[in-house]
Amino acid sequence: MNDVSFASLLTPEGRALLDEVRGTEPAQELAVATRLRRTHPAELVSAALGQARLRQRAAAKFGAEDAERMFFTPNGVEQSTRTTVATHRAERLRALGVRSVADLCSGIGGDAIALARAGIRVLAVDRDPAAAAAARANADALGLSGLIEVREADVTEVDTAPYDAVFVDPARRGGRAGGRIFDPEAYSPPLSWAVGAALKAPLAALKIAPGIPHETVPAEAEAEWISDGGDVKEAVLWFGTEPGLVRATLLPGPRVLRGRGLPDPAVRPVGRYLYEPDGAVIRAHLVAEAADELDGGLLDETIAYITADSLRPTPYATAYEITDRLPFNVKKLKALLREREVGVLTVKKRGSAVEPEELRRKVRPQGPHAATVFLTRVAGAPTMLLGHPAPA
């Protein structure tokens, strides 16, 4: 989408066209485009249909009501923070007394919107003209232009001193194929620059990939891993809060598990229950803290499955009742599933090279019952554990 076509979407004709193509299904696009090009410029029709597709994709992150009013770029949809996560971060900044934020690498304005809705004044900065234009249009569309100032500029040249806090969301996609970047120094801007900017501010938050190695987390930072509905979404480095703290935050909630520096749990025999920790708990290296709450141990010293004899409610792990344990053997599993009349088989694995779909094809489950099989290791031995979700 070029600047001209995007600007045309903001005109009365463009906005009317966006309303007309709302909800267009992919199979309908050719017929709709052919019809509309009889009365509208072809470039405007293409821009409107492209924006309609982006809005449909964005609904999962922003909610349908907001997405239908907002403007997106392809990269903006892909890289924007999910609203639930952005709202959590904005509420935490508000609770810390922040009233103004310099939002660097702001993209199409997803975080700026959450900050403004928390009553925080925002300077949203991005060097991409399309992203900045979309952020400006979004602030206006959602009635937040009084709190959001959008500036098209290089973030390294912005004076953040007048603001209570800095938020940086470096670009983590690039290269020839536009794939994910895993080296923090290959972020744009590099993580080292972002850390330097954070250390100059009274408070700061840096959004990073959840797979960042723990050893690269600066000593001055608090590290938070966030999941939403069980899916790990991001990690955040906080400056000016509690240096050295590690936390896992589970949304909705939030439910927060704080690190206490516990040693790794002991390996113990398979108990009646298996607990699968939330991904944020695993990424934050807080399996020991979760196991301590459950009075549990590990199935294997290298596997993040917790086992215990009692069922305890916890938001930090999903509990399963284990009914059978057998060495890894597909034929034996197939016979057991046939005996139990299991037709719906959920396959989970950790520490196993077997692919779930491959296993399902081999055992061909049939019957009215459901079960979960864990492909894992128990004290180093390849093992299958059969069970089902424990009652809540």
Coordinates of C-alpha atoms in Angstrom, one line a residue:
M1 CA 0.0 0.0 0.0
N2 CA 1.6 3.3 -1.1
D3 CA 1.1 6.7 0.6
V4 CA -1.3 7.9 -2.2
S5 CA -3.6 4.8 -1.9
F6 CA -3.6 5.0 1.9
A7 CA -4.4 8.7 1.9
S8 CA -7.3 8.0 -0.5
L9 CA -8.8 5.6 2.1
L10 CA -9.1 8.6 4.5
T11 CA -11.3 10.6 2.1
P12 CA -15.1 10.4 2.3
E13 CA -15.1 8.3 -0.9
G14 CA -12.5 5.9 0.6
R15 CA -14.3 5.6 3.9
A16 CA -17.6 4.9 2.1
L17 CA -15.8 2.2 0.1
L18 CA -14.4 0.6 3.2
D19 CA -17.9 0.3 4.6
E20 CA -19.1 -1.3 1.4
V21 CA -16.4 -3.9 1.2
R22 CA -16.5 -4.8 4.9
G23 CA -16.7 -8.5 5.5
T24 CA -15.9 -9.4 1.8
E25 CA -14.8 -13.1 1.7
P26 CA -11.7 -14.0 -0.4
A27 CA -13.9 -16.0 -2.9
Q28 CA -16.0 -12.8 -3.5
E29 CA -13.1 -10.4 -4.0
L30 CA -12.8 -10.7 -7.8
A31 CA -16.5 -10.1 -8.4
V32 CA -16.7 -7.2 -5.9
A33 CA -13.6 -5.6 -7.4
T34 CA -15.0 -5.9 -10.9
R35 CA -18.3 -4.3 -9.9
L36 CA -16.7 -1.4 -7.9
R37 CA -14.2 -0.5 -10.5
R38 CA -17.0 0.6 -12.7
T39 CA -17.7 3.6 -10.4
H40 CA -14.4 4.0 -8.4
P41 CA -10.7 4.3 -9.3
A42 CA -9.1 0.8 -9.6
E43 CA -6.3 1.8 -7.2
L44 CA -8.8 2.9 -4.5
V45 CA -10.8 -0.3 -4.9
S46 CA -7.6 -2.4 -4.5
A47 CA -6.6 -0.4 -1.4
A48 CA -10.0 -0.8 0.2
L49 CA -10.2 -4.6 -0.4
G50 CA -6.6 -4.9 0.9
Q51 CA -7.5 -3.0 4.0
A52 CA -10.6 -5.1 4.5
R53 CA -8.4 -8.3 4.5
L54 CA -6.1 -6.7 7.0
R55 CA -8.9 -5.7 9.3
Q56 CA -10.2 -9.3 9.2
R57 CA -6.8 -10.6 10.2
A58 CA -6.4 -7.9 12.9
A59 CA -9.7 -8.8 14.6
A60 CA -8.0 -11.6 16.5
K61 CA -5.5 -9.2 18.1
F62 CA -7.6 -6.0 18.4
G63 CA -11.2 -7.3 18.6
A64 CA -13.7 -6.9 15.8
E65 CA -15.1 -3.6 17.0
D66 CA -11.7 -1.7 17.0
A67 CA -10.3 -3.6 14.0
E68 CA -13.2 -2.5 11.8
R69 CA -12.4 1.2 12.5
M70 CA -8.6 1.0 12.4
F71 CA -6.1 1.1 9.6
F72 CA -3.3 -1.4 9.1
T73 CA -0.2 -2.3 7.1
P74 CA 0.7 -5.9 6.6
N75 CA 3.7 -5.6 8.9
G76 CA 1.6 -3.8 11.4
V77 CA -0.9 -6.6 11.7
E78 CA 1.9 -9.2 12.1
Q79 CA 4.0 -7.3 14.6
S80 CA 1.4 -5.5 16.7
T81 CA 0.9 -6.4 20.3
R82 CA -2.3 -8.2 21.1
T83 CA -4.7 -5.8 22.9
T84 CA -4.9 -7.9 26.1
V85 CA -1.1 -7.8 26.5
A86 CA -0.8 -4.1 25.6
T87 CA -3.5 -3.3 28.1
H88 CA -1.8 -5.3 30.8
R89 CA 1.5 -3.4 30.2
A90 CA -0.3 0.0 30.1
E91 CA -2.1 -0.7 33.3
R92 CA 1.1 -1.6 35.0
L93 CA 2.7 1.6 33.8
R94 CA -0.3 3.6 35.0
A95 CA -0.1 1.9 38.4
L96 CA 3.6 2.9 38.6
G97 CA 2.5 6.5 38.3
V98 CA 3.4 7.0 34.7
R99 CA 1.5 9.8 33.0
S100 CA 3.6 10.2 29.8
V101 CA 5.4 7.7 27.6
A102 CA 7.7 7.9 24.6
D103 CA 6.6 4.9 22.5
L104 CA 9.6 4.2 20.2
C105 CA 9.1 1.9 17.2
S106 CA 5.4 2.4 17.6
G107 CA 4.2 0.8 14.4
I108 CA 0.5 1.3 13.6
G109 CA -0.1 2.4 17.2
G110 CA -1.4 -0.7 19.0
D111 CA 0.5 0.0 22.3
A112 CA 0.0 3.7 22.0
I113 CA -3.8 3.1 21.9
A114 CA -3.6 0.9 25.1
L115 CA -1.5 3.5 26.8
A116 CA -3.9 6.4 25.9
R117 CA -6.9 4.4 27.0
A118 CA -5.1 4.1 30.4
G119 CA -5.0 7.9 30.5
I120 CA -1.4 8.2 29.6
R121 CA -0.1 10.8 27.1
V122 CA 1.9 9.2 24.3
L123 CA 4.5 10.3 21.8
A124 CA 4.4 7.5 19.2
V125 CA 7.6 7.4 17.0
D126 CA 8.2 5.3 13.9
R127 CA 10.4 6.0 10.9
D128 CA 8.2 4.0 8.5
P129 CA 5.9 6.6 6.8
A130 CA 3.1 4.0 6.3
A131 CA 3.2 2.9 9.9
A132 CA 3.2 6.5 11.1
A133 CA 0.3 7.4 8.9
A134 CA -1.7 4.4 10.1
A135 CA -1.0 5.2 13.7
R136 CA -2.2 8.8 13.2
A137 CA -5.4 7.5 11.5
N138 CA -6.0 5.0 14.3
A139 CA -5.6 7.6 17.0
D140 CA -8.2 9.7 15.2
A141 CA -10.5 6.8 14.5
L142 CA -10.6 5.7 18.1
G143 CA -11.0 9.2 19.5
L144 CA -7.5 9.3 21.1
S145 CA -5.8 11.9 19.1
G146 CA -5.8 14.3 22.1
L147 CA -3.5 11.9 23.9
I148 CA -1.4 10.5 21.1
E149 CA 1.1 12.5 19.1
V150 CA 2.5 10.6 16.2
R151 CA 6.0 11.5 14.9
E152 CA 7.6 10.1 11.8
A153 CA 11.3 10.0 12.8
D154 CA 14.3 7.9 13.6
V155 CA 13.9 6.8 17.2
T156 CA 17.6 7.2 17.9
E157 CA 17.2 11.0 17.3
V158 CA 14.2 11.5 19.7
D159 CA 14.7 13.3 23.0
T160 CA 12.8 11.2 25.6
A161 CA 13.8 13.3 28.6
P162 CA 10.4 15.1 28.9
Y163 CA 8.6 11.7 29.4
D164 CA 8.0 9.7 32.5
A165 CA 8.8 6.4 30.8
V166 CA 10.1 4.9 27.6
F167 CA 8.6 1.9 25.8
V168 CA 10.6 0.3 23.0
D169 CA 9.3 -2.4 20.6
P170 CA 12.2 -3.1 18.2
A171 CA 11.5 -4.7 14.9
R172 CA 12.2 -8.4 15.1
R173 CA 11.6 -9.4 11.5
G174 CA 13.8 -8.8 8.5
G175 CA 16.3 -10.4 6.2
R176 CA 15.6 -11.6 2.7
A177 CA 12.5 -13.6 3.6
G178 CA 11.2 -11.3 6.3
G179 CA 11.5 -14.0 8.9
R180 CA 12.0 -13.7 12.6
I181 CA 15.2 -12.4 13.9
F182 CA 16.6 -14.3 16.9
D183 CA 19.8 -12.3 17.6
P184 CA 18.8 -9.4 19.8
E185 CA 21.6 -7.3 18.3
A186 CA 20.0 -7.8 14.9
Y187 CA 16.8 -6.1 16.1
S188 CA 16.0 -2.7 14.6
P189 CA 17.2 -0.8 16.6
P190 CA 19.6 -3.3 18.4
L191 CA 18.8 -4.4 21.9
S192 CA 21.9 -2.7 23.2
W193 CA 20.6 0.6 22.0
A194 CA 17.2 0.0 23.5
V195 CA 18.8 -0.9 26.8
G196 CA 20.8 2.3 26.7
A197 CA 17.7 4.3 26.1
A198 CA 15.9 2.6 28.9
L199 CA 18.6 3.3 31.4
K200 CA 18.3 7.0 30.7
A201 CA 14.6 7.0 31.6
P202 CA 13.1 6.9 35.1
L203 CA 11.0 3.9 34.0
A204 CA 11.2 1.8 30.8
A205 CA 9.8 -1.4 29.2
L206 CA 11.4 -3.2 26.3
K207 CA 9.3 -5.7 24.3
I208 CA 11.5 -8.6 23.2
A209 CA 11.0 -12.1 21.8
P210 CA 10.1 -14.7 24.4
G211 CA 13.0 -17.0 23.3
I212 CA 15.6 -14.5 24.5
P213 CA 18.4 -16.3 26.4
H214 CA 18.3 -15.5 30.1
E215 CA 22.0 -14.7 30.1
T216 CA 21.4 -11.8 27.8
V217 CA 19.0 -10.1 30.2
P218 CA 20.8 -7.0 31.7
A219 CA 21.4 -7.1 35.5
E220 CA 19.5 -3.8 35.8
A221 CA 16.3 -5.3 34.4
E222 CA 13.3 -7.2 35.6
A223 CA 12.3 -9.9 33.1
E224 CA 8.6 -10.7 32.5
W225 CA 7.3 -13.5 30.3
I226 CA 3.6 -13.1 29.3
S227 CA 1.1 -15.7 28.0
D228 CA -2.4 -15.0 26.9
G229 CA -4.9 -17.9 27.0
G230 CA -2.0 -20.3 27.4
D231 CA 0.0 -19.0 24.4
V232 CA 3.3 -17.3 25.1
K233 CA 3.2 -13.9 23.5
E234 CA 6.3 -11.9 24.5
A235 CA 8.8 -11.0 27.1
V236 CA 9.3 -7.6 28.5
L237 CA 12.4 -6.1 30.2
W238 CA 11.4 -3.6 32.8
F239 CA 13.8 -0.9 34.1
G240 CA 13.2 1.1 37.3
T241 CA 11.2 -1.6 38.9
E242 CA 12.8 -4.6 40.6
P243 CA 16.2 -5.4 39.1
G244 CA 16.9 -9.2 38.8
L245 CA 13.3 -10.2 39.4
V246 CA 11.9 -12.8 37.0
R247 CA 8.1 -13.2 36.7
A248 CA 5.6 -15.1 34.6
T249 CA 2.4 -13.3 33.9
L250 CA -0.7 -15.3 32.7
L251 CA -3.6 -13.5 31.0
P252 CA -6.5 -13.2 31.5
G253 CA -6.0 -12.3 35.1
P254 CA -3.4 -11.3 35.5
R255 CA -1.9 -14.2 37.5
V256 CA 1.7 -13.5 38.4
L257 CA 4.3 -16.1 39.5
R258 CA 7.4 -14.4 40.9
G259 CA 10.8 -16.0 40.9
R260 CA 12.3 -16.9 44.3
G261 CA 15.6 -18.4 43.1
L262 CA 14.6 -22.0 44.0
P263 CA 16.8 -24.9 43.0
D264 CA 15.6 -27.3 40.4
P265 CA 13.0 -29.7 41.7
A266 CA 14.0 -33.3 42.5
V267 CA 13.2 -36.1 40.1
R268 CA 10.6 -38.4 41.7
P269 CA 8.5 -41.4 40.6
V270 CA 5.4 -40.8 38.5
G271 CA 2.5 -39.8 40.8
R272 CA -1.2 -39.8 40.2
Y273 CA -1.2 -36.4 38.5
L274 CA 0.9 -34.8 35.8
Y275 CA 1.1 -31.0 35.6
E276 CA 2.0 -29.2 32.4
P277 CA 3.3 -25.7 33.3
D278 CA 2.1 -22.7 31.3
G279 CA 4.5 -21.7 28.6
A280 CA 5.3 -18.4 30.3
V281 CA 6.3 -20.3 33.4
I282 CA 8.6 -22.5 31.4
R283 CA 10.1 -19.6 29.5
A284 CA 10.7 -17.7 32.7
H285 CA 12.5 -20.8 34.2
L286 CA 10.0 -20.9 37.1
V287 CA 9.1 -24.5 36.9
A288 CA 10.6 -24.9 40.4
E289 CA 8.3 -22.3 41.8
A290 CA 5.3 -24.0 40.2
A291 CA 6.4 -27.4 41.5
D292 CA 6.9 -26.0 45.0
E293 CA 3.3 -24.8 45.1
L294 CA 2.1 -28.3 44.0
D295 CA 4.5 -30.2 46.3
G296 CA 5.6 -32.0 43.2
G297 CA 8.8 -33.1 41.5
L298 CA 10.0 -33.7 37.9
L299 CA 9.5 -36.7 35.8
D300 CA 13.0 -36.2 34.4
E301 CA 15.7 -33.6 35.2
T302 CA 15.6 -32.2 31.7
I303 CA 11.8 -32.2 31.1
A304 CA 9.4 -29.5 32.3
Y305 CA 6.6 -31.9 33.4
I306 CA 5.7 -31.9 37.1
T307 CA 4.3 -34.9 38.9
A308 CA 2.5 -35.1 42.2
D309 CA 0.3 -37.4 44.2
S310 CA -2.4 -34.8 45.0
L311 CA -4.6 -32.6 42.9
R312 CA -4.2 -28.9 43.8
P313 CA -5.8 -26.0 41.9
T314 CA -3.2 -23.7 40.2
P315 CA -3.4 -21.2 37.4
Y316 CA 0.3 -21.9 36.5
A317 CA -0.2 -25.5 35.1
T318 CA -2.8 -27.8 33.6
A319 CA -3.4 -30.9 35.6
Y320 CA -3.9 -34.4 34.1
E321 CA -4.8 -37.6 36.0
I322 CA -2.5 -40.4 34.8
T323 CA -4.1 -43.8 34.4
D324 CA -1.3 -45.8 32.7
R325 CA 2.5 -45.8 32.3
L326 CA 4.3 -47.9 29.7
P327 CA 7.7 -47.8 27.9
F328 CA 7.7 -46.3 24.5
N329 CA 6.1 -48.9 22.3
V330 CA 3.6 -48.1 19.6
K331 CA 2.1 -51.6 19.5
K332 CA 1.4 -51.6 23.2
L333 CA -0.2 -48.2 23.0
K334 CA -2.4 -49.2 20.1
A335 CA -3.6 -52.3 22.0
L336 CA -4.3 -50.2 25.2
L337 CA -6.2 -47.6 23.2
R338 CA -8.3 -50.3 21.6
E339 CA -9.0 -51.9 25.0
R340 CA -10.1 -48.5 26.4
E341 CA -12.1 -47.7 23.2
V342 CA -10.3 -44.4 22.7
G343 CA -11.2 -42.6 19.5
V344 CA -10.1 -39.0 20.3
L345 CA -6.4 -39.0 21.2
T346 CA -4.6 -35.8 22.2
V347 CA -0.8 -36.3 21.8
K348 CA 1.5 -34.1 23.9
K349 CA 5.3 -34.5 23.8
R350 CA 8.3 -33.2 25.5
G351 CA 11.7 -34.8 25.1
S352 CA 10.5 -37.1 22.2
A353 CA 11.2 -36.9 18.5
V354 CA 8.0 -38.6 17.5
E355 CA 5.5 -36.3 15.7
P356 CA 1.9 -36.4 17.1
E357 CA 0.3 -36.9 13.7
E358 CA 2.6 -39.7 12.9
L359 CA 1.7 -41.5 16.1
R360 CA -2.1 -41.0 15.5
R361 CA -1.7 -42.6 12.0
K362 CA 0.0 -45.6 13.5
V363 CA -2.4 -46.3 16.4
R364 CA -5.6 -45.4 14.5
P365 CA -7.7 -44.6 17.5
Q366 CA -11.3 -45.7 17.4
G367 CA -14.1 -45.6 19.9
P368 CA -16.3 -43.2 21.9
H369 CA -13.8 -42.2 24.6
A370 CA -11.0 -39.5 24.7
A371 CA -7.6 -39.7 26.3
T372 CA -4.3 -37.8 26.4
V373 CA -0.9 -39.5 25.8
F374 CA 2.3 -37.8 26.9
L375 CA 5.4 -38.8 25.0
T376 CA 8.3 -38.0 27.3
R377 CA 11.1 -39.3 29.4
V378 CA 10.9 -40.6 33.0
A379 CA 14.2 -40.7 34.7
G380 CA 15.9 -40.8 31.3
A381 CA 13.8 -43.6 29.8
P382 CA 11.4 -43.0 26.8
T383 CA 7.9 -43.3 28.3
M384 CA 4.3 -43.0 27.4
L385 CA 1.9 -41.7 30.0
L386 CA -1.8 -42.1 29.3
G387 CA -4.4 -40.0 31.2
H388 CA -7.1 -37.3 30.9
P389 CA -7.6 -33.7 32.1
A390 CA -8.2 -33.6 35.9
P391 CA -11.4 -32.0 37.1
A392 CA -11.0 -28.3 37.8

